[in-house]
């Protein structure tokens, strides 16, 4: 009898010590109704570097549900002996979408040792609503080009519907749990569009990424180190170089009160990665205007310097967003792009933005080019005829904003709004001279 009591006492102590020490719960105690309203969002959130929890902090417990009503409870999962990697995302966040392949790969490698979850939060770039990260309407060129144009959900059911859109559109290996109507997870662990936390079984934040796996962070190295596995994380070798090709003119036009976008392509033609420092050197814009750098991520307006890595042989979109007011005005910025390993490999660009009352086609004029488009006007189908060597096309709207990247040869514009568009050809990351007007009926 005495031995049995000792065994029971030992089991009780083991069970108690296995429980993680967490802050009080912040999540949902019951599955919300689909019609439950989403709480109002802030006009603009603080910088992500100053929000949420930090390494060494005790995590807050929470319970969230997937779109079928299945619950995830942080405390229970940690108590079962698996650390948790949780990643924030939304369908209108192109950074998150572009990282899904990597998230899936990491889960395939380490999913038996780490519990991976996606937490679906507020939409980062809704089409006509204020983005809470920018304090302005900022749907983003990547979303416009991909046709990802959705408003901010107003109910829990609408947020669930956005999860359905995502799951129908891409492979998402980790289970997806949905933040509650009042965004408790986002408020406590964010607010951020694509941050990530690795929480140890003791309930302590072991790793935090303000952006999931953005250089110089390396989530695989972080996971392996946390699990006590061998690591080889030297930070990479940046011996490559870059070139820059304009996509829009240096001056962009658009209606007052909208986001105006100047765009270019950064191309790494070498067999090595290249690290760039991108700096807003001058910012001469009217009162009330703000602007932001957008590359691997879209940086907040107060960020003047960013570092990016372009892998060998790859091309990186660059956009500069002007958030204008309701008054006609002109703004100017000067942006520097510098190879951190070769200071002679530097490009400086000046961009102007003209916000005007009357819309017009001042961005481009019809030019004589060594290629033709058939039919033009078109009801949706395009075919390019040319002897010029090229590997793709850029479709621009009437204000010079990139709408879509198109494959070589032909394109299908069915489903797009009728109007005037412009085509430019690209080759090996460079935008070729010449602009041709296309009328979509």
Short mmCIF file of C-alpha atoms in Angstrom, two decimals:
data_model
loop_
_atom_site.label_atom_id
_atom_site.label_comp_id
_atom_site.label_asym_id
_atom_site.label_seq_id
_atom_site.Cartn_x
_atom_site.Cartn_y
_atom_site.Cartn_z
CA UNK A 1 0.00 0.00 0.00
CA UNK A 2 2.84 2.37 0.88
CA UNK A 3 4.54 1.72 -2.49
CA UNK A 4 1.26 2.44 -4.30
CA UNK A 5 0.92 5.78 -2.51
CA UNK A 6 4.49 6.70 -3.41
CA UNK A 7 3.80 5.85 -7.05
CA UNK A 8 0.63 7.97 -7.06
CA UNK A 9 2.46 10.87 -5.43
CA UNK A 10 5.25 10.65 -7.99
CA UNK A 11 2.72 10.62 -10.83
CA UNK A 12 0.96 13.65 -9.34
CA UNK A 13 4.21 15.62 -9.05
CA UNK A 14 5.16 14.72 -12.63
CA UNK A 15 1.77 15.84 -13.91
CA UNK A 16 1.94 19.11 -12.02
CA UNK A 17 5.47 19.94 -13.12
CA UNK A 18 4.55 19.19 -16.74
CA UNK A 19 2.04 22.01 -16.73
CA UNK A 20 3.43 25.17 -18.36
CA UNK A 21 3.30 28.40 -16.43
CA UNK A 22 1.21 30.75 -18.60
CA UNK A 23 -0.37 34.15 -18.19
CA UNK A 24 -4.17 34.17 -17.88
CA UNK A 25 -6.14 33.20 -20.96
CA UNK A 26 -6.95 35.81 -23.60
CA UNK A 27 -8.74 33.68 -26.15
CA UNK A 28 -12.25 32.35 -26.59
CA UNK A 29 -14.12 30.22 -24.09
CA UNK A 30 -16.79 29.30 -26.62
CA UNK A 31 -17.13 29.21 -30.40
CA UNK A 32 -18.40 32.63 -31.58
CA UNK A 33 -21.56 32.89 -33.66
CA UNK A 34 -21.05 33.68 -37.33
CA UNK A 35 -23.05 36.90 -36.98
CA UNK A 36 -20.96 38.20 -34.08
CA UNK A 37 -19.52 41.57 -35.10
CA UNK A 38 -15.80 42.20 -35.40
CA UNK A 39 -14.70 44.88 -32.95
CA UNK A 40 -13.47 48.22 -34.36
CA UNK A 41 -9.83 48.25 -35.44
CA UNK A 42 -7.32 50.99 -34.64
CA UNK A 43 -6.73 53.55 -37.39
CA UNK A 44 -3.02 52.73 -37.26
CA UNK A 45 -1.05 50.32 -35.11
CA UNK A 46 2.33 50.99 -33.46
CA UNK A 47 5.49 49.67 -35.18
CA UNK A 48 5.67 45.89 -34.91
CA UNK A 49 9.08 46.12 -33.21
CA UNK A 50 7.43 47.57 -30.11
CA UNK A 51 4.37 45.30 -29.84
CA UNK A 52 3.48 41.87 -28.54
CA UNK A 53 5.61 39.59 -26.38
CA UNK A 54 9.37 39.24 -26.44
CA UNK A 55 11.92 36.46 -25.97
CA UNK A 56 11.95 35.42 -22.31
CA UNK A 57 8.39 36.58 -21.64
CA UNK A 58 5.75 34.22 -20.31
CA UNK A 59 3.15 33.49 -22.98
CA UNK A 60 -0.54 34.20 -22.46
CA UNK A 61 -2.83 31.21 -22.68
CA UNK A 62 -5.55 31.17 -25.34
CA UNK A 63 -8.15 29.04 -27.05
CA UNK A 64 -9.11 29.56 -30.70
CA UNK A 65 -11.24 27.61 -33.18
CA UNK A 66 -10.80 26.51 -36.78
CA UNK A 67 -13.45 27.04 -39.42
CA UNK A 68 -15.13 23.71 -38.44
CA UNK A 69 -15.31 24.59 -34.76
CA UNK A 70 -12.36 22.47 -33.59
CA UNK A 71 -10.49 24.10 -30.71
CA UNK A 72 -6.79 24.70 -30.14
CA UNK A 73 -5.71 25.31 -26.53
CA UNK A 74 -2.15 26.52 -25.99
CA UNK A 75 -1.80 25.26 -22.41
CA UNK A 76 -2.97 21.73 -23.23
CA UNK A 77 -0.67 21.46 -26.24
CA UNK A 78 2.39 22.59 -24.28
CA UNK A 79 1.48 20.28 -21.41
CA UNK A 80 1.46 17.37 -23.87
CA UNK A 81 5.17 18.00 -24.42
CA UNK A 82 5.39 19.83 -27.76
CA UNK A 83 6.60 23.40 -28.25
CA UNK A 84 4.30 25.54 -30.39
CA UNK A 85 5.21 27.63 -33.43
CA UNK A 86 2.38 30.04 -34.21
CA UNK A 87 2.39 32.28 -37.28
CA UNK A 88 0.03 35.16 -37.99
CA UNK A 89 -1.43 35.64 -41.44
CA UNK A 90 -4.29 36.85 -43.59
CA UNK A 91 -5.16 36.25 -47.24
CA UNK A 92 -4.54 39.88 -48.21
CA UNK A 93 -1.00 39.82 -46.78
CA UNK A 94 1.27 39.00 -49.76
CA UNK A 95 4.26 38.47 -47.45
CA UNK A 96 2.39 35.70 -45.65
CA UNK A 97 1.21 34.14 -48.94
CA UNK A 98 4.77 34.16 -50.29
CA UNK A 99 6.02 32.37 -47.16
CA UNK A 100 3.44 29.57 -47.14
CA UNK A 101 5.68 27.25 -49.14
CA UNK A 102 8.41 27.69 -46.51
CA UNK A 103 5.97 27.18 -43.63
CA UNK A 104 4.78 23.96 -45.28
CA UNK A 105 8.37 22.77 -45.74
CA UNK A 106 9.24 23.47 -42.11
CA UNK A 107 6.18 21.58 -40.91
CA UNK A 108 7.12 18.60 -43.09
CA UNK A 109 10.58 18.56 -41.49
CA UNK A 110 9.75 19.34 -37.86
CA UNK A 111 6.00 18.83 -37.45
CA UNK A 112 6.49 15.68 -35.39
CA UNK A 113 8.49 17.65 -32.79
CA UNK A 114 6.84 21.09 -32.94
CA UNK A 115 3.15 21.98 -33.12
CA UNK A 116 2.66 24.38 -36.06
CA UNK A 117 -0.43 26.57 -36.25
CA UNK A 118 -1.56 29.52 -38.38
CA UNK A 119 -3.55 32.21 -36.56
CA UNK A 120 -5.81 34.02 -39.02
CA UNK A 121 -6.09 37.68 -38.03
CA UNK A 122 -7.31 40.97 -39.51
CA UNK A 123 -6.82 41.58 -43.23
CA UNK A 124 -3.54 43.40 -43.83
CA UNK A 125 -4.46 45.02 -47.16
CA UNK A 126 -8.24 45.26 -47.64
CA UNK A 127 -9.36 46.78 -50.91
CA UNK A 128 -11.31 49.88 -49.80
CA UNK A 129 -10.88 49.86 -46.01
CA UNK A 130 -8.10 51.47 -44.03
CA UNK A 131 -5.16 49.14 -43.48
CA UNK A 132 -4.56 49.22 -39.71
CA UNK A 133 -0.81 48.94 -40.33
CA UNK A 134 -0.58 52.00 -42.57
CA UNK A 135 -3.46 54.26 -41.54
CA UNK A 136 -4.48 54.52 -45.21
CA UNK A 137 -6.19 52.52 -47.92
CA UNK A 138 -3.38 50.35 -49.26
CA UNK A 139 -4.54 47.29 -51.23
CA UNK A 140 -1.02 46.74 -52.58
CA UNK A 141 0.21 46.07 -56.10
CA UNK A 142 0.71 42.34 -55.42
CA UNK A 143 -2.93 41.94 -54.44
CA UNK A 144 -4.22 44.00 -57.36
CA UNK A 145 -2.15 41.98 -59.79
CA UNK A 146 -3.39 38.69 -58.32
CA UNK A 147 -7.03 39.80 -58.11
CA UNK A 148 -7.03 39.50 -54.32
CA UNK A 149 -9.40 42.36 -53.58
CA UNK A 150 -11.42 41.82 -50.40
CA UNK A 151 -12.83 44.15 -47.78
CA UNK A 152 -12.14 43.88 -44.06
CA UNK A 153 -14.57 41.33 -42.56
CA UNK A 154 -17.24 42.82 -40.32
CA UNK A 155 -18.39 39.54 -38.71
CA UNK A 156 -16.77 36.37 -37.44
CA UNK A 157 -18.52 34.47 -40.24
CA UNK A 158 -16.98 36.74 -42.86
CA UNK A 159 -13.54 36.08 -41.37
CA UNK A 160 -14.23 32.34 -41.59
CA UNK A 161 -15.19 32.86 -45.24
CA UNK A 162 -11.78 34.47 -45.88
CA UNK A 163 -10.14 31.36 -44.44
CA UNK A 164 -12.17 29.29 -46.90
CA UNK A 165 -10.92 31.46 -49.77
CA UNK A 166 -7.32 30.93 -48.63
CA UNK A 167 -7.69 27.17 -48.19
CA UNK A 168 -9.33 26.87 -51.61
CA UNK A 169 -6.53 28.86 -53.24
CA UNK A 170 -3.30 27.53 -51.72
CA UNK A 171 -1.89 24.53 -49.89
CA UNK A 172 -1.72 25.34 -46.18
CA UNK A 173 -0.20 22.44 -44.22
CA UNK A 174 -0.63 23.70 -40.63
CA UNK A 175 -4.11 23.90 -39.13
CA UNK A 176 -5.62 27.39 -39.28
CA UNK A 177 -7.27 28.85 -36.18
CA UNK A 178 -9.26 32.07 -36.36
CA UNK A 179 -8.81 35.01 -34.04
CA UNK A 180 -11.96 35.99 -32.19
CA UNK A 181 -14.30 38.83 -33.16
CA UNK A 182 -12.53 41.26 -30.82
CA UNK A 183 -9.06 40.26 -32.04
CA UNK A 184 -7.70 39.27 -28.65
CA UNK A 185 -4.83 37.19 -30.04
CA UNK A 186 -3.89 39.96 -32.49
CA UNK A 187 -4.00 42.58 -29.72
CA UNK A 188 -1.78 40.58 -27.37
CA UNK A 189 0.62 38.78 -29.74
CA UNK A 190 0.62 41.51 -32.41
CA UNK A 191 -0.67 43.63 -33.85
CA UNK A 192 1.39 42.46 -36.82
CA UNK A 193 0.55 40.91 -40.19
CA UNK A 194 3.00 37.99 -40.29
CA UNK A 195 4.87 37.60 -37.03
CA UNK A 196 5.84 34.27 -35.47
CA UNK A 197 6.44 32.93 -31.97
CA UNK A 198 8.10 29.71 -30.86
CA UNK A 199 6.88 28.89 -27.35
CA UNK A 200 8.69 26.31 -25.26
CA UNK A 201 6.91 23.63 -23.25
CA UNK A 202 7.62 25.72 -20.15
CA UNK A 203 5.41 28.49 -21.52
CA UNK A 204 8.29 30.90 -22.20
CA UNK A 205 8.73 32.71 -25.51
CA UNK A 206 11.86 31.10 -26.99
CA UNK A 207 11.87 32.85 -30.39
CA UNK A 208 10.06 35.84 -31.88
CA UNK A 209 10.11 37.00 -35.50
CA UNK A 210 8.55 40.37 -36.26
CA UNK A 211 8.20 38.96 -39.79
CA UNK A 212 8.27 35.21 -40.23
CA UNK A 213 11.71 34.12 -41.46
CA UNK A 214 12.77 37.52 -42.79
CA UNK A 215 16.53 38.00 -43.05
CA UNK A 216 18.51 37.97 -40.81
CA UNK A 217 16.10 35.71 -38.88
CA UNK A 218 16.24 32.02 -39.79
CA UNK A 219 13.35 30.00 -38.39
CA UNK A 220 14.90 26.62 -39.22
CA UNK A 221 18.03 27.48 -37.28
CA UNK A 222 15.85 28.70 -34.41
CA UNK A 223 13.81 25.49 -34.37
CA UNK A 224 16.86 23.24 -34.51
CA UNK A 225 18.59 25.17 -31.75
CA UNK A 226 15.49 24.98 -29.55
CA UNK A 227 15.25 21.22 -30.12
CA UNK A 228 18.94 20.72 -29.41
CA UNK A 229 19.74 19.66 -32.97
CA UNK A 230 22.95 20.55 -34.85
CA UNK A 231 22.84 23.94 -36.59
CA UNK A 232 24.86 25.52 -39.39
CA UNK A 233 23.74 29.14 -39.54
CA UNK A 234 26.47 31.34 -40.97
CA UNK A 235 24.13 34.08 -42.26
CA UNK A 236 24.83 33.48 -45.95
CA UNK A 237 27.36 34.69 -48.51
CA UNK A 238 26.44 37.85 -50.40
CA UNK A 239 28.75 38.04 -53.40
CA UNK A 240 26.10 38.88 -56.01
CA UNK A 241 25.14 42.13 -57.69
CA UNK A 242 21.91 43.76 -58.79
CA UNK A 243 20.43 45.78 -61.63
CA UNK A 244 17.35 47.96 -61.58
CA UNK A 245 14.73 48.44 -64.31
CA UNK A 246 11.85 50.94 -64.15
CA UNK A 247 8.31 49.63 -64.44
CA UNK A 248 6.49 52.93 -64.16
CA UNK A 249 7.74 56.33 -65.20
CA UNK A 250 9.55 58.32 -62.53
CA UNK A 251 6.42 60.48 -62.28
CA UNK A 252 3.15 58.77 -61.42
CA UNK A 253 -0.33 60.29 -61.58
CA UNK A 254 -3.60 59.52 -59.88
CA UNK A 255 -6.73 60.90 -58.23
CA UNK A 256 -6.48 62.82 -54.99
CA UNK A 257 -7.03 60.77 -51.85
CA UNK A 258 -5.67 57.55 -53.34
CA UNK A 259 -2.45 55.57 -53.06
CA UNK A 260 -0.07 56.37 -55.93
CA UNK A 261 2.59 53.81 -56.79
CA UNK A 262 6.00 54.06 -58.46
CA UNK A 263 7.43 50.65 -59.35
CA UNK A 264 10.67 49.03 -60.49
CA UNK A 265 12.28 45.60 -60.70
CA UNK A 266 15.45 44.69 -58.79
CA UNK A 267 17.22 41.79 -60.50
CA UNK A 268 20.12 39.65 -59.34
CA UNK A 269 21.69 38.11 -62.51
CA UNK A 270 24.49 36.32 -60.62
CA UNK A 271 24.89 32.89 -59.03
CA UNK A 272 25.25 34.39 -55.56
CA UNK A 273 22.79 36.09 -53.22
CA UNK A 274 23.02 39.86 -52.87
CA UNK A 275 22.16 42.01 -49.85
CA UNK A 276 20.80 45.51 -50.48
CA UNK A 277 20.42 48.53 -48.25
CA UNK A 278 17.45 50.64 -49.42
CA UNK A 279 17.26 54.16 -48.00
CA UNK A 280 14.77 56.98 -48.39
CA UNK A 281 17.31 59.78 -48.80
CA UNK A 282 14.88 62.65 -49.30
CA UNK A 283 11.18 62.97 -48.56
CA UNK A 284 9.59 66.14 -49.90
CA UNK A 285 5.85 65.59 -49.79
CA UNK A 286 2.88 67.86 -49.02
CA UNK A 287 1.47 68.14 -45.53
CA UNK A 288 -0.63 65.10 -44.72
CA UNK A 289 1.04 62.81 -47.24
CA UNK A 290 3.03 59.77 -46.13
CA UNK A 291 4.83 57.08 -48.06
CA UNK A 292 6.34 53.64 -47.62
CA UNK A 293 8.93 51.32 -49.11
CA UNK A 294 7.54 48.00 -50.29
CA UNK A 295 9.81 45.10 -51.27
CA UNK A 296 10.08 41.79 -49.45
CA UNK A 297 7.65 43.38 -47.00
CA UNK A 298 5.80 46.68 -47.01
CA UNK A 299 7.49 48.85 -44.42
CA UNK A 300 5.64 51.33 -42.26
CA UNK A 301 5.83 55.00 -43.29
CA UNK A 302 8.30 55.86 -40.52
CA UNK A 303 10.88 53.32 -41.78
CA UNK A 304 13.54 55.08 -43.87
CA UNK A 305 16.09 52.24 -44.16
CA UNK A 306 15.54 48.59 -45.00
CA UNK A 307 17.78 45.62 -45.79
CA UNK A 308 16.72 42.93 -48.25
CA UNK A 309 18.31 39.84 -49.77
CA UNK A 310 17.69 38.92 -53.42
CA UNK A 311 18.55 35.26 -54.05
CA UNK A 312 20.77 34.25 -56.95
CA UNK A 313 19.04 34.67 -60.30
CA UNK A 314 15.87 36.12 -58.77
CA UNK A 315 13.91 39.34 -59.30
CA UNK A 316 12.39 41.44 -56.52
CA UNK A 317 9.52 43.90 -57.04
CA UNK A 318 10.05 47.38 -55.63
CA UNK A 319 7.15 49.77 -55.03
CA UNK A 320 7.06 53.18 -53.45
CA UNK A 321 3.59 54.03 -52.14
CA UNK A 322 2.41 57.61 -51.76
CA UNK A 323 -0.62 58.00 -49.48
CA UNK A 324 -2.18 61.25 -50.65
CA UNK A 325 -4.80 63.58 -49.21
CA UNK A 326 -7.89 65.06 -50.85
CA UNK A 327 -6.07 68.12 -52.20
CA UNK A 328 -4.24 68.26 -55.55
CA UNK A 329 -0.50 68.34 -54.91
CA UNK A 330 2.89 66.98 -56.00
CA UNK A 331 5.37 65.02 -53.90
CA UNK A 332 8.95 63.83 -54.42
CA UNK A 333 11.19 61.22 -52.82
CA UNK A 334 14.79 60.18 -53.51
CA UNK A 335 15.61 56.49 -52.92
CA UNK A 336 19.07 54.92 -52.76
CA UNK A 337 19.76 51.21 -53.46
CA UNK A 338 23.20 49.95 -52.42
CA UNK A 339 24.89 46.56 -52.60
CA UNK A 340 26.28 46.05 -49.10
CA UNK A 341 29.18 43.97 -50.44
CA UNK A 342 30.06 46.26 -53.36
CA UNK A 343 29.55 49.98 -52.77
CA UNK A 344 30.11 50.70 -56.46
CA UNK A 345 26.93 48.74 -57.23
CA UNK A 346 24.58 51.58 -56.27
CA UNK A 347 21.48 53.09 -57.90
CA UNK A 348 19.66 56.30 -56.93
CA UNK A 349 16.13 57.02 -58.14
CA UNK A 350 13.94 60.10 -57.89
CA UNK A 351 10.18 59.57 -57.88
CA UNK A 352 7.47 62.19 -58.21
CA UNK A 353 3.75 61.73 -57.59
CA UNK A 354 1.02 64.04 -58.88
CA UNK A 355 -2.38 63.81 -57.22
CA UNK A 356 -4.91 65.54 -59.43
CA UNK A 357 -8.63 66.18 -59.50
CA UNK A 358 -9.19 65.16 -63.11
CA UNK A 359 -8.01 61.69 -64.04
CA UNK A 360 -6.09 61.41 -67.26
CA UNK A 361 -3.65 59.33 -69.22
CA UNK A 362 -0.64 61.53 -68.64
CA UNK A 363 1.41 58.59 -67.41
CA UNK A 364 2.07 57.11 -70.83
CA UNK A 365 1.72 58.12 -74.43
CA UNK A 366 1.35 55.70 -77.33
CA UNK A 367 4.82 54.85 -78.63
CA UNK A 368 6.12 53.21 -81.77
CA UNK A 369 7.37 49.81 -80.66
CA UNK A 370 8.70 46.76 -82.55
CA UNK A 371 5.75 44.62 -81.51
CA UNK A 372 1.99 44.51 -81.87
CA UNK A 373 -0.97 43.22 -79.92
CA UNK A 374 -3.89 41.37 -81.50
CA UNK A 375 -6.76 41.99 -81.25
CA UNK A 376 -6.76 45.59 -80.02
CA UNK A 377 -9.33 46.60 -78.83
CA UNK A 378 -9.90 43.22 -77.22
CA UNK A 379 -12.63 41.52 -75.25
CA UNK A 380 -10.09 39.61 -73.16
CA UNK A 381 -7.63 37.63 -75.28
CA UNK A 382 -4.27 39.10 -76.27
CA UNK A 383 -1.52 37.79 -78.53
CA UNK A 384 1.88 39.48 -78.89
CA UNK A 385 3.60 39.48 -82.27
CA UNK A 386 7.25 40.53 -82.26
CA UNK A 387 10.79 39.53 -83.21
CA UNK A 388 12.04 41.07 -79.95
CA UNK A 389 13.38 38.58 -77.40
CA UNK A 390 11.37 38.80 -74.19
CA UNK A 391 10.19 36.47 -71.41
CA UNK A 392 7.13 38.20 -69.97
CA UNK A 393 4.88 41.25 -69.89
CA UNK A 394 3.70 43.86 -67.41
CA UNK A 395 0.13 45.11 -67.57
CA UNK A 396 -0.34 48.66 -66.22
CA UNK A 397 -3.50 50.62 -65.53
CA UNK A 398 -4.21 54.12 -66.85
CA UNK A 399 -2.25 55.67 -63.95
CA UNK A 400 0.87 53.57 -64.46
CA UNK A 401 0.21 51.16 -61.60
CA UNK A 402 1.21 47.58 -62.24
CA UNK A 403 -1.89 45.41 -62.40
CA UNK A 404 -0.53 42.03 -63.41
CA UNK A 405 2.52 40.12 -64.62
CA UNK A 406 1.71 38.15 -67.75
CA UNK A 407 3.45 35.21 -69.42
CA UNK A 408 5.22 35.42 -72.74
CA UNK A 409 3.15 35.16 -75.90
CA UNK A 410 -0.48 35.60 -74.96
CA UNK A 411 -2.70 36.65 -72.09
CA UNK A 412 -6.28 36.35 -70.87
CA UNK A 413 -7.79 39.54 -69.45
CA UNK A 414 -11.32 38.18 -69.05
CA UNK A 415 -12.87 39.30 -65.79
CA UNK A 416 -10.91 42.55 -65.60
CA UNK A 417 -12.64 45.91 -65.66
CA UNK A 418 -13.02 47.38 -69.19
CA UNK A 419 -10.84 50.40 -69.90
CA UNK A 420 -7.43 51.53 -71.08
CA UNK A 421 -4.33 49.55 -70.09
CA UNK A 422 -0.66 49.62 -71.07
CA UNK A 423 1.72 46.78 -71.88
CA UNK A 424 5.47 46.61 -71.40
CA UNK A 425 7.77 43.69 -72.20
CA UNK A 426 10.38 42.24 -69.83
CA UNK A 427 13.46 40.11 -70.34
CA UNK A 428 15.77 38.65 -67.67
CA UNK A 429 14.41 41.00 -65.04
CA UNK A 430 14.77 44.11 -67.24
CA UNK A 431 11.85 46.15 -68.58
CA UNK A 432 12.32 46.71 -72.30
CA UNK A 433 11.82 50.15 -73.90
CA UNK A 434 8.39 50.88 -75.31
CA UNK A 435 4.82 51.14 -74.08
CA UNK A 436 1.71 50.10 -76.01
CA UNK A 437 -1.86 51.11 -75.18
CA UNK A 438 -4.46 48.33 -75.05
CA UNK A 439 -8.22 48.86 -74.91
CA UNK A 440 -10.22 46.21 -73.05
CA UNK A 441 -13.89 46.29 -74.06
#
